[in-house]
Coordinates of C-alpha atoms in Angstrom, one line a residue:
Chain A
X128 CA -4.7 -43.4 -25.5
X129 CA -3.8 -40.9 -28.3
X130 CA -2.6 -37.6 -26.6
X131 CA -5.2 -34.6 -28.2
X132 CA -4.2 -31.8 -29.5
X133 CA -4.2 -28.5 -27.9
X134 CA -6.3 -26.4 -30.1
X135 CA -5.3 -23.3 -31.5
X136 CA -6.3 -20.0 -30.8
X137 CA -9.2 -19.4 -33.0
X138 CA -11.3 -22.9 -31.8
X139 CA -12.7 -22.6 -28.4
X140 CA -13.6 -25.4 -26.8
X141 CA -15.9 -26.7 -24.0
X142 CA -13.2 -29.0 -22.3
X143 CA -16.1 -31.0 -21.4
X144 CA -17.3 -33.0 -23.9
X145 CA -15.3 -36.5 -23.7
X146 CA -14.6 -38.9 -27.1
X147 CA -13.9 -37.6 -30.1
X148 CA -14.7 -34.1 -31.3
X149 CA -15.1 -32.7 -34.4
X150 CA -14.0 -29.2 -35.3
X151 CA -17.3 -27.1 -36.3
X152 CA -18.1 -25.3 -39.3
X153 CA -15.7 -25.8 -42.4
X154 CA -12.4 -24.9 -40.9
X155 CA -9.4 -27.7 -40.6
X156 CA -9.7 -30.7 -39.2
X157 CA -8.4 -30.4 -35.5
X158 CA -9.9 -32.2 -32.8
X159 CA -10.9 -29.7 -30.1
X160 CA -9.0 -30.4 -26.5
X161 CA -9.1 -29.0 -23.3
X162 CA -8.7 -32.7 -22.5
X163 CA -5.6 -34.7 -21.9
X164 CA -5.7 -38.1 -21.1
X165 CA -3.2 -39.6 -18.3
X166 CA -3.4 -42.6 -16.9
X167 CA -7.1 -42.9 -18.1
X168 CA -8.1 -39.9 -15.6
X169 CA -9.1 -36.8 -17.9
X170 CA -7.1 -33.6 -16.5
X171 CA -8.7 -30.3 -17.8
X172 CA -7.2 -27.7 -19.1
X173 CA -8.3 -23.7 -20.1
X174 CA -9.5 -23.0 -23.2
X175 CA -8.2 -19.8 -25.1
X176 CA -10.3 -17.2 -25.7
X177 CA -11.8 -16.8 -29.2
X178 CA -10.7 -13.2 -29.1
X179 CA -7.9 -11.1 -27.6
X180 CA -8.3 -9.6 -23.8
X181 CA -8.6 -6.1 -24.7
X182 CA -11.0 -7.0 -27.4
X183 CA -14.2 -6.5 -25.5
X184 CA -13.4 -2.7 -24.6
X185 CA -14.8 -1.0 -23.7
X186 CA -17.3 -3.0 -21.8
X187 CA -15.3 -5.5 -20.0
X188 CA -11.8 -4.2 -19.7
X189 CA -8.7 -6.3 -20.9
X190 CA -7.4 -6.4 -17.7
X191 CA -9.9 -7.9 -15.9
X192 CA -10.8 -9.8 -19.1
X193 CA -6.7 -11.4 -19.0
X194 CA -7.3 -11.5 -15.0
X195 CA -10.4 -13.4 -15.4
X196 CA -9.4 -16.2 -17.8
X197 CA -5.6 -16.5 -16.8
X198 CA -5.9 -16.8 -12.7
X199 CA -9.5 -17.6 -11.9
X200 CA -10.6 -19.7 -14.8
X201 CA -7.3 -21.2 -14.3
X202 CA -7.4 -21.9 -11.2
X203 CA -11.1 -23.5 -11.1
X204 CA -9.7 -26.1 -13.4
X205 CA -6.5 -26.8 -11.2
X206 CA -8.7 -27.4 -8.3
X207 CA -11.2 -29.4 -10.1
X208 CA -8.2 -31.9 -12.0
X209 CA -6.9 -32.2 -8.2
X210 CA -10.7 -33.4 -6.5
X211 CA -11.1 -35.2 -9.4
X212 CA -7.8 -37.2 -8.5
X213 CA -8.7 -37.3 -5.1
X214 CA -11.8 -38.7 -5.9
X215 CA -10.3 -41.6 -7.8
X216 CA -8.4 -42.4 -5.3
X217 CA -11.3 -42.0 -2.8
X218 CA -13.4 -44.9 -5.0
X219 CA -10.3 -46.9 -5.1
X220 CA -10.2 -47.2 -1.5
X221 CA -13.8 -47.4 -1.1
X222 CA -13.6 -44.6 1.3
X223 CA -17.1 -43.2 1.2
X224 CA -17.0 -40.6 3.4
X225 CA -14.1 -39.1 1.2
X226 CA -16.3 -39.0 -1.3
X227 CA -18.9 -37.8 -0.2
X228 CA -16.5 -34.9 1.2
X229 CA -15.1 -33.6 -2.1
X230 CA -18.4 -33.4 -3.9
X231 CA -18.8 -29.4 -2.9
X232 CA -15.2 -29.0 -4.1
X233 CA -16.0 -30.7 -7.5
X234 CA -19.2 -28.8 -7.9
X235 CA -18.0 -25.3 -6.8
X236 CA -14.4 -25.8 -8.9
X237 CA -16.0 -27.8 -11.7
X238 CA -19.3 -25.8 -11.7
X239 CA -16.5 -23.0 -12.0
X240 CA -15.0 -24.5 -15.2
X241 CA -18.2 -25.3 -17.0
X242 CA -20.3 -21.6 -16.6
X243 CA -16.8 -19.9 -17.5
X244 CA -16.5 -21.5 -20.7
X245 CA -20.0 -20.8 -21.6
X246 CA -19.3 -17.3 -20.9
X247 CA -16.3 -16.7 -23.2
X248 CA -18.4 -17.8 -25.6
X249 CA -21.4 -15.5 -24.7
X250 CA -19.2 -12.5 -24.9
X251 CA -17.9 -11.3 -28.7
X252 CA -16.1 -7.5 -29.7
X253 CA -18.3 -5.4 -30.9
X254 CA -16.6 -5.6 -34.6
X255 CA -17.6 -9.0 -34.8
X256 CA -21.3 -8.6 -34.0
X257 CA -21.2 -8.3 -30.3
X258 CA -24.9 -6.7 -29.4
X259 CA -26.4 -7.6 -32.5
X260 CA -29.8 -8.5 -31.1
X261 CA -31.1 -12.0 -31.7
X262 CA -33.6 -12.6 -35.1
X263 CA -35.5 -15.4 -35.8
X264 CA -36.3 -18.8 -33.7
X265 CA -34.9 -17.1 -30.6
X266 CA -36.0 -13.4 -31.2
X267 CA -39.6 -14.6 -31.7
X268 CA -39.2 -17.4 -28.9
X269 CA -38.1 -14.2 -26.9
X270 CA -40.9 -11.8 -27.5
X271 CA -43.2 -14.3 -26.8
X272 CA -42.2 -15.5 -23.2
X273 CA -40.9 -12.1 -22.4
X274 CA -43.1 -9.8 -25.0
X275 CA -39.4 -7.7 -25.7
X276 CA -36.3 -8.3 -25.6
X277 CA -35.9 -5.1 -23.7
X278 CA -37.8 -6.8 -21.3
X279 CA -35.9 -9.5 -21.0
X280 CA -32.8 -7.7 -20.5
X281 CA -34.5 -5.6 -18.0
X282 CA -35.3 -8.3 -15.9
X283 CA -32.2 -10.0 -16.4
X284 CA -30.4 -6.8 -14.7
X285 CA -33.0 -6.6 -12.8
X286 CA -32.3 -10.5 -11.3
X287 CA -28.2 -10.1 -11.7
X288 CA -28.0 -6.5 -9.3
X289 CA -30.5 -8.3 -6.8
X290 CA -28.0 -10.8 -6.8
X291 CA -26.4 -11.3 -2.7
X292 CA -23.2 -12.4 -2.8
X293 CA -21.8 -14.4 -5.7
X294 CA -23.9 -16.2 -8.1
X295 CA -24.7 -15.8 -11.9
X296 CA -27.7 -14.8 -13.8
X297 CA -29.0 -17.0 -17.0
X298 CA -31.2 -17.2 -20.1
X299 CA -32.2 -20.7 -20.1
X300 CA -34.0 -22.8 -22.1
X301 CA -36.2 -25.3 -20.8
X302 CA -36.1 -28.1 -23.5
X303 CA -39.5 -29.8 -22.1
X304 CA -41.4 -27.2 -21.7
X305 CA -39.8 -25.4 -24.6
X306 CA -39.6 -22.3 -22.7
X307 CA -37.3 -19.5 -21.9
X308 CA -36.8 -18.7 -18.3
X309 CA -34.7 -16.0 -16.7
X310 CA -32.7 -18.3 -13.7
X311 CA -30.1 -17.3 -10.8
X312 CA -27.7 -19.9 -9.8
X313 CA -25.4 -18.8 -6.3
X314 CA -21.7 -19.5 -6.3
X315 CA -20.3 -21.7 -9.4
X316 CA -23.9 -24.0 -9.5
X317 CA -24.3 -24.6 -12.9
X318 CA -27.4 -23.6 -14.1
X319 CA -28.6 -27.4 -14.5
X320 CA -28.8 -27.4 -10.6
X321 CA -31.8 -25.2 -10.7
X322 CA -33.5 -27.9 -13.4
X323 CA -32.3 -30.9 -15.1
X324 CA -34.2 -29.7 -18.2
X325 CA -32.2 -26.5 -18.4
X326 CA -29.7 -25.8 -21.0
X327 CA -28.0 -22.1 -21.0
X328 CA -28.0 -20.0 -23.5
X329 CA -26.3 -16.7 -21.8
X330 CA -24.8 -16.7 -18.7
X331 CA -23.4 -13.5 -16.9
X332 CA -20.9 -13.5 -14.2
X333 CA -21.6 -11.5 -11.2
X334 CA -18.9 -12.7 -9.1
X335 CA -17.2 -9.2 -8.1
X336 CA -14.0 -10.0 -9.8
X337 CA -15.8 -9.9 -13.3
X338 CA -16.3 -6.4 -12.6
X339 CA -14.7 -4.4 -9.7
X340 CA -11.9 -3.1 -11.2
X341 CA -13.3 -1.5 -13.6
X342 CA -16.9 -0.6 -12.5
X343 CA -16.2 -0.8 -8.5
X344 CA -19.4 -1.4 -6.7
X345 CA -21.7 -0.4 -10.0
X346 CA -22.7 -3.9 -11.0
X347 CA -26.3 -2.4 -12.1
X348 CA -23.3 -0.3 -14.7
X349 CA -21.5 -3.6 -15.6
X350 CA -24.9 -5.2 -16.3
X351 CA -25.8 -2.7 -18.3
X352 CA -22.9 -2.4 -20.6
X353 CA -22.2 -6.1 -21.0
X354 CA -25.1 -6.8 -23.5
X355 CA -23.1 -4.2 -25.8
X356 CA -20.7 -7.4 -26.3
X357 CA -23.3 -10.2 -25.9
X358 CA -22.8 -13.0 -28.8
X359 CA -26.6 -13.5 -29.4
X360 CA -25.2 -16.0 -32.7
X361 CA -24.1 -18.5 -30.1
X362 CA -27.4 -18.6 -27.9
X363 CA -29.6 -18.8 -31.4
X364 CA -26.9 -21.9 -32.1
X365 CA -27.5 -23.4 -29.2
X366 CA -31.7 -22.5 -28.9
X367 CA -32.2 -24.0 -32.5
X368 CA -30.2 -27.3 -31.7
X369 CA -32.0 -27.6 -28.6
X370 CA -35.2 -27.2 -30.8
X371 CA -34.8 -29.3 -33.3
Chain B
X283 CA -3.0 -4.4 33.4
X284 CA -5.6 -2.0 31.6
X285 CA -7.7 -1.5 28.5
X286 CA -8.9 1.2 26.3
X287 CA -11.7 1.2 24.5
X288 CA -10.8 2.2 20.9
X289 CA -11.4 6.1 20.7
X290 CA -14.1 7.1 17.9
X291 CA -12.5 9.2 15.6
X292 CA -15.5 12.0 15.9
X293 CA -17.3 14.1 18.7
X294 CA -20.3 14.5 21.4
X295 CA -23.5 13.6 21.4
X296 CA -23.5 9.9 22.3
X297 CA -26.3 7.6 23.9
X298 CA -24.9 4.9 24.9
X299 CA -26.6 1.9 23.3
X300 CA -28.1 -0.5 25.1
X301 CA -25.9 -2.4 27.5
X302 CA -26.2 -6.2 25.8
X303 CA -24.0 -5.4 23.4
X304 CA -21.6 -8.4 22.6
X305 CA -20.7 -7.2 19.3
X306 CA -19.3 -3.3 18.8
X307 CA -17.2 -1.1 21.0
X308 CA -18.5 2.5 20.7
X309 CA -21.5 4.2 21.2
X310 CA -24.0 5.3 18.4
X311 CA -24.4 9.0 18.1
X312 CA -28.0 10.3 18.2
X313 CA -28.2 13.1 16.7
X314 CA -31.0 15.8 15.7
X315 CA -34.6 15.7 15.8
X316 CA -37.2 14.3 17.2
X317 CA -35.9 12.8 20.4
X318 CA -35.6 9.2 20.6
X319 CA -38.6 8.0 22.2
X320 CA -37.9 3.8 23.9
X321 CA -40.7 2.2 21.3
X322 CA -38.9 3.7 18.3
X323 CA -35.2 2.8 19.3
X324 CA -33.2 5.1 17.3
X325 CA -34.2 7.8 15.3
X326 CA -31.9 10.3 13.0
X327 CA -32.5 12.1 9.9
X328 CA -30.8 10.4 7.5
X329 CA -28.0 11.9 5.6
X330 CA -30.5 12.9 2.6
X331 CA -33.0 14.3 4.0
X332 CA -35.3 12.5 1.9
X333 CA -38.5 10.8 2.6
X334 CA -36.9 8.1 4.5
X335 CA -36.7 8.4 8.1
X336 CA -33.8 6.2 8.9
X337 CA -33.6 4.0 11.9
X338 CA -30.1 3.1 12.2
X339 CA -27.0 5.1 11.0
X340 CA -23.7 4.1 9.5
X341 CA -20.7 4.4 11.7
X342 CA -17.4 5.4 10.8
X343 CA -14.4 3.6 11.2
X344 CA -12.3 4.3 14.5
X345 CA -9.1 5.6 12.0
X346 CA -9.0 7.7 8.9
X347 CA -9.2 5.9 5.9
X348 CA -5.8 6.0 4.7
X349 CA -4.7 4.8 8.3
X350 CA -4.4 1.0 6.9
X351 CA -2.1 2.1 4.6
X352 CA -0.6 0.4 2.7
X353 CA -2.3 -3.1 3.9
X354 CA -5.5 -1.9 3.4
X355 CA -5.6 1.4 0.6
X356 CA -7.5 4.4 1.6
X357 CA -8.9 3.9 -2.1
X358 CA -10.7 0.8 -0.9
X359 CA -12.1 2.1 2.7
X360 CA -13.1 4.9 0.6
X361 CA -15.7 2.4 -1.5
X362 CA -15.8 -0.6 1.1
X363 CA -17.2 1.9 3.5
X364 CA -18.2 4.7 1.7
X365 CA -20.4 2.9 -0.8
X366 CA -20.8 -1.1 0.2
X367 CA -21.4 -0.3 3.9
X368 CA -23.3 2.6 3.4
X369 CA -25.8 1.0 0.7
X370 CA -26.4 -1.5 3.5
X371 CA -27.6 1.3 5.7
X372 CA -29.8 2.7 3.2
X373 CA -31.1 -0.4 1.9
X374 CA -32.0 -1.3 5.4
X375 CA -33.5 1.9 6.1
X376 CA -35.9 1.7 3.3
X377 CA -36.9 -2.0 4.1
X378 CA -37.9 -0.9 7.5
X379 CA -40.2 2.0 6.2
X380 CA -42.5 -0.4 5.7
X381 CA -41.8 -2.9 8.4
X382 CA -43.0 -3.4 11.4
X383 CA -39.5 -4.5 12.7
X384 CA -38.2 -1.4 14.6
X385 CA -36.6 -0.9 18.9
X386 CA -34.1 -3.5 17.9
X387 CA -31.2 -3.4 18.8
X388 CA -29.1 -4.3 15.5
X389 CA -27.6 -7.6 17.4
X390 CA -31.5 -8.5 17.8
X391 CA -32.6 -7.2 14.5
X392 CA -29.9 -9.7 12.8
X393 CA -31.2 -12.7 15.8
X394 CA -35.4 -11.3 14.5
X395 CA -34.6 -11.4 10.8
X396 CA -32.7 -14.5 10.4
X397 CA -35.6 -16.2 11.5
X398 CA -34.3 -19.7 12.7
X399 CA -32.3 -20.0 9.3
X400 CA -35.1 -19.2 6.9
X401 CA -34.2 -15.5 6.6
X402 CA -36.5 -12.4 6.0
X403 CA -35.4 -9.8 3.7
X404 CA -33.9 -7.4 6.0
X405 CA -31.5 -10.2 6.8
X406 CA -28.6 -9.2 4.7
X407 CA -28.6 -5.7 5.3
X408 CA -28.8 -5.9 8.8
X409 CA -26.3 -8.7 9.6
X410 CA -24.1 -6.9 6.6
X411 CA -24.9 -3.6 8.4
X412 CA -23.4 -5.4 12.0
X413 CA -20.4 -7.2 10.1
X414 CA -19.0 -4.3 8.4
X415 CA -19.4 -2.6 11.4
X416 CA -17.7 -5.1 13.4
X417 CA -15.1 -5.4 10.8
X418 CA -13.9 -2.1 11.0
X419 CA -12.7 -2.1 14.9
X420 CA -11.3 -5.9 13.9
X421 CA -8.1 -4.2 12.6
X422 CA -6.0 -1.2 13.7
X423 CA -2.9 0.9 12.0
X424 CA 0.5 -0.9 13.2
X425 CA -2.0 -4.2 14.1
X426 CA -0.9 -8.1 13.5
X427 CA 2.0 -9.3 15.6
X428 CA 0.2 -11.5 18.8
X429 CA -2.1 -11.2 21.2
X430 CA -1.4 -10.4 24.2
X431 CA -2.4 -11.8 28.0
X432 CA -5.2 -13.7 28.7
X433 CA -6.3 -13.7 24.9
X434 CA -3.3 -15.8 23.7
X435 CA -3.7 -17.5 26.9
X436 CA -7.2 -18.9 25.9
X437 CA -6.2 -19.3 22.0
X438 CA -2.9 -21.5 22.9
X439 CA -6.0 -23.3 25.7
X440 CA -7.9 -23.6 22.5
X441 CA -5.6 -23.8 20.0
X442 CA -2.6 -25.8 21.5
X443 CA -0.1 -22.4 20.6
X444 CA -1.1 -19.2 18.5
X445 CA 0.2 -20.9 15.5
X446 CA -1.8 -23.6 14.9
X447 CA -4.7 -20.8 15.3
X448 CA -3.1 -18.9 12.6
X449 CA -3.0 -21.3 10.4
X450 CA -6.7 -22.6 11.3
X451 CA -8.0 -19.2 10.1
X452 CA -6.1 -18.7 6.8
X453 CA -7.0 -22.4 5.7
X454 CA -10.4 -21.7 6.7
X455 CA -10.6 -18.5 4.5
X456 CA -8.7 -20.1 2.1
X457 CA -11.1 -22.9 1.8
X458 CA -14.4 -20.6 1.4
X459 CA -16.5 -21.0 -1.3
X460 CA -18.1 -17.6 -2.9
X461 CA -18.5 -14.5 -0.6
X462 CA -18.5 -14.8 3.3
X463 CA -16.6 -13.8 6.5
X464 CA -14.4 -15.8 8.6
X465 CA -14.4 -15.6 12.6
X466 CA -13.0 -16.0 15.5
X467 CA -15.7 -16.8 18.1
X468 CA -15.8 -17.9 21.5
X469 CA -18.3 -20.6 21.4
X470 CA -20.8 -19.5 24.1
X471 CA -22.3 -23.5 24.9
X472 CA -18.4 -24.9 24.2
X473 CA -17.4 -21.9 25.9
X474 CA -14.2 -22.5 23.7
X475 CA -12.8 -20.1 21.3
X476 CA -13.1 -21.3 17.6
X477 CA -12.7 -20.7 13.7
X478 CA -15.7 -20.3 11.7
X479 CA -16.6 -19.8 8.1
X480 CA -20.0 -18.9 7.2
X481 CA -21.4 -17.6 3.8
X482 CA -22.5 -14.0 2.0
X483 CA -24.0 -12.3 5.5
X484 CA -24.4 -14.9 8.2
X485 CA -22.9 -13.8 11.2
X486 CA -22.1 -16.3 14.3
X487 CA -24.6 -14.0 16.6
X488 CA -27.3 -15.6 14.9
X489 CA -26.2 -19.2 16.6
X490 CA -25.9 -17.2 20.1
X491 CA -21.6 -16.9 19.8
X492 CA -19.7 -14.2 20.3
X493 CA -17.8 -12.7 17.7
X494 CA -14.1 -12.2 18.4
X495 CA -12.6 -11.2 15.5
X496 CA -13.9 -10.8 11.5
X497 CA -12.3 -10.9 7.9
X498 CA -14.2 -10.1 5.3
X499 CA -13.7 -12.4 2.3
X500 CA -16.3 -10.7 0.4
X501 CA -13.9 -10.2 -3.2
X502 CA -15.0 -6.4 -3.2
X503 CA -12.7 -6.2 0.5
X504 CA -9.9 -7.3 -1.8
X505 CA -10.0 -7.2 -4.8
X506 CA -8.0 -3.7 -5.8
X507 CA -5.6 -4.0 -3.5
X508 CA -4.7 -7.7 -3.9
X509 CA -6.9 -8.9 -7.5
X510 CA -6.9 -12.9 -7.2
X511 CA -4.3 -13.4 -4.6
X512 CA -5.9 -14.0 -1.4
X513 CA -3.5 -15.7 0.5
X514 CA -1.9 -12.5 0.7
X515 CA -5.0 -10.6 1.8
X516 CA -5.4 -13.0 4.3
X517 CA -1.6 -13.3 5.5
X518 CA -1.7 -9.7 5.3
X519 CA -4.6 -9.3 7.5
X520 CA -3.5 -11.4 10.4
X521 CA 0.2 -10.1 10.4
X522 CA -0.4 -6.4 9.4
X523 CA -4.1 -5.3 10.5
X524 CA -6.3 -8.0 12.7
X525 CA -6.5 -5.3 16.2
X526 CA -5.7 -7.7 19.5
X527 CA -6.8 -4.8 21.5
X528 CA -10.4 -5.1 20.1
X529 CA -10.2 -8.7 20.3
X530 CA -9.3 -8.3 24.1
X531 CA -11.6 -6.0 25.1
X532 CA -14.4 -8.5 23.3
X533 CA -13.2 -11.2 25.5
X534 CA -13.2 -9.1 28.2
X535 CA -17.1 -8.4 27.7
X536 CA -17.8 -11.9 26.8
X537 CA -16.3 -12.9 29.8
X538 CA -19.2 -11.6 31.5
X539 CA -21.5 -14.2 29.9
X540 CA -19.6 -16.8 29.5
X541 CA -17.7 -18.5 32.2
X542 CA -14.5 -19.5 30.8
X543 CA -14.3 -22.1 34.2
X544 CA -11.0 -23.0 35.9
X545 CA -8.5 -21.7 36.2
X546 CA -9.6 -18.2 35.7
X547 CA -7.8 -16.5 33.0
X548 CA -7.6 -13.3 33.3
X549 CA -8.2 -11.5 30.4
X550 CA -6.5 -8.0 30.5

């Protein structure tokens, strides 16, 4: 199998999607990557961030920001590549109760992998349209099953400061019933553990460590601030292919 | 041969709580108006003086806040306690305005409102109430090194030596998923000591153990003095701050419930 290539800094990738994929939009022909295959197993690796770390002050700081993608997101992904081996070589030896064993680990490390990369892309700098509220299909789809968008974000905040523990709070769309729902998921669930008809459109982190550095113990702060830098162009994207 | 019970680091006024009391070493100060009458457990005006009439009050750690130093900065006892413990307080206090849970006890609030496993919503502030309390007297300025006496005696019964406990605990931390605590119980039906792991409040009272020891892996108990690296918040912990004075005079206590059976280890 053809090793990918890594792609550069300005293509973010989900290093999810397996088989070949096409760069979007009209830029250069690279494939996207995240993926390298090895003995047929696909490792994954972290994507880079479509911006630089201190690029989403002053909402999200850059430390936390270079924190955040270069030790946690990291190390989600090496955990998940190693109970992924593990479970190969669980199935290999038909040892059942093996598998059955690592499935936590590859939800909580892969769950980890799959909501961070959707949130890199949530987030853009506020010079590049971060905050820029949401127009057409979504911004009437919005007002409809939330009558504002204030409202929504209001009970968005509302959901993520309720929030015990660790967890992360969603704007999902529900592609059957072709509805937007406001969803918690605890831990690193992905949000299709709540529905299998979900697909996210924003997620925000409220694990402590997106936030405790700089707003301590405020998370109600953090929540507030963080729609400053939300990248509504990405959940439109994503709401209009889902529509279609 | 003796023990101390950890001094509280402030003055008179104290009613003893009552006597059942697996879980925290020092009494509860009551203090001003009205008297604590037995239906309404107890009663102090709450910091505030707002329209809350609180029911339980937060307790301060038995050390000042830079005593940790520098395991443990004063920086985060300043917010651990200051604002996370303290928002349980309130929080609770404001739940039970309009509850008709009150004359607990906080080991038997925590027991009433986890409900068998399908938790009310006092749950997390009480049991997060208990656990930071409990947390607190876990450690100690100049703590770590072993236990002592009949404690290591019964973690080497329980264990096979004090390392292999050791490195129980930090794998078990290690290996948690999202917030929680990790313990050291005595098991009261095993009647074994134990590692546990549970998640965001649960604490082992509500399964009827007794609580030897706590960590708090909650990231906000780490995070500015150690960011990501956790390992070394845990080592850290257990070498530098876990208190084996606490954890003997908990034994000691427990001892009166549980029988430890033959031969008789004496615990202090």
């Amino acid at each position: 199998m053809a090793l990918r290539a890594i792609a550069g800094k300005k293509t973010l990738t989900l290093g999810l999607v397996l088989g070949p994929r096409a760069a979007a939009g009209a830029s250069a022909p690279r494939t996207g990557s995240g993926l390298r295959h090895a003995r047929g197993l696909v490792t994954f690796s972290l994507p880079d961030l479509p911006y630089d770390y201190g690029a989403l002050e002053p909402a999200i700081s850059g430390e936390i920001m270079k924190l955040h993608h270069q030790k946690h997101h990291q190390t989600y992904i090496t955990n998940f590549n190693k109970a992924l081996e593990q479970l190969e070589e669980a199935m290999a030896k038909g040892d059942s109760s093996k598998v059955a064993h690592l499935q936590s680990a590859i939800k909580f490390n892969g769950g980890g992998h799959i909501n961070h990369s959707i949130f890199w892309k949530n987030l853009k700098p506020l010079n590049e349209g971060g905050g820029e509220p949401p127009h057409s299909t979504l911004g009437w789809a919005i007002d409809t099953d939330f009558g504002s968008l204030d409202a929504l974000v209001q009970k968005m905040n509302a959901e993520g400061a309720a929030l015990q523990g660790s967890g992360w709070v969603w704007l999902a769309l529900d592609k059957e019933m072709k509805k937007l729902k406001v969803e918690t998921t605890a831990n690193q669930d992905p949000l299709v553990t709540k529905g299998a008809n979900l697909v996210p459109l924003l997620g925000i982190d409220v694990w402590e460590h997106a936030y405790y550095l700089q707003y301590k113990n405020a998370r109600p702060e953090y929540l507030k601030n963080i729609w400053k830098i939300m990248n509504w162009k990405y959940a439109s994207e994503v709401y209009e292919k889902e529509i279609a | 041969m003796g023990f101390h019970l950890l001094s509280p680091s402030y003055c008179c006024g104290y009613q003893p709580s009552p006597p059942i009391s697996h879980g925290l070493l020092r009494f509860r100060p009551v203090t001003g108006i009205p008297k604590p009458s037995p239906q309404k457990g107890q009663l102090h005006q709450s910091r505030r003086a707002s329209k809350v009439l609180a029911y339980y009050g937060i307790t301060t750690p038995p050390y000042k806040l830079d005593a940790l130093e520098p395991y443990m900065s004063q920086r985060t006892l300043e917010l651990h306690w200051g604002k996370h413990h303290r928002d349980y307080v309130d929080s609770l206090n404001k739940q039970l305005v309009k509850s008709p849970l009150y004359g607990h006890t906080m080991e038997e609030l925590i027991k009433v409102t986890y409900n068998n496993g399908n938790p009310l919503p006092e749950f997390n502030n009480a049991a997060q109430v208990w656990n930071h309390d409990f947390f607190w007297e876990s450690m100690q300025s100049g703590g770590g090194k072993l236990p002592q006496g009949g404690v290591l005696q019964q973690i080497e019964k329980d264990f096979d030596s004090y390392s292999n406990f050791r490195d129980t605990f930090v794998e078990s931390a290690m290996a948690l998923f999202g917030s929680g605590w990790v313990w050291l119980v005595l098991r009261t039906e095993e009647k074994k000591l134990s590692v546990v792991r549970t998640s965001n409040a649960i604490c082992p009272l509500v399964w009827g153990d007794i609580p030897i020891i706590a960590l708090d892996m909650w990231e906000h108990a780490y995070y500015l003095d150690y960011k990501d690296d956790r390992e070394k918040y845990i080592n850290t912990f257990m070498d530098n701050l876990v208190s084996w004075h606490a954890a003997t005079v908990r034994m000691l206590r427990a001892e009166a419930f549980v029988n430890l059976g033959e031969p008789k280890i004496p615990v202090a």
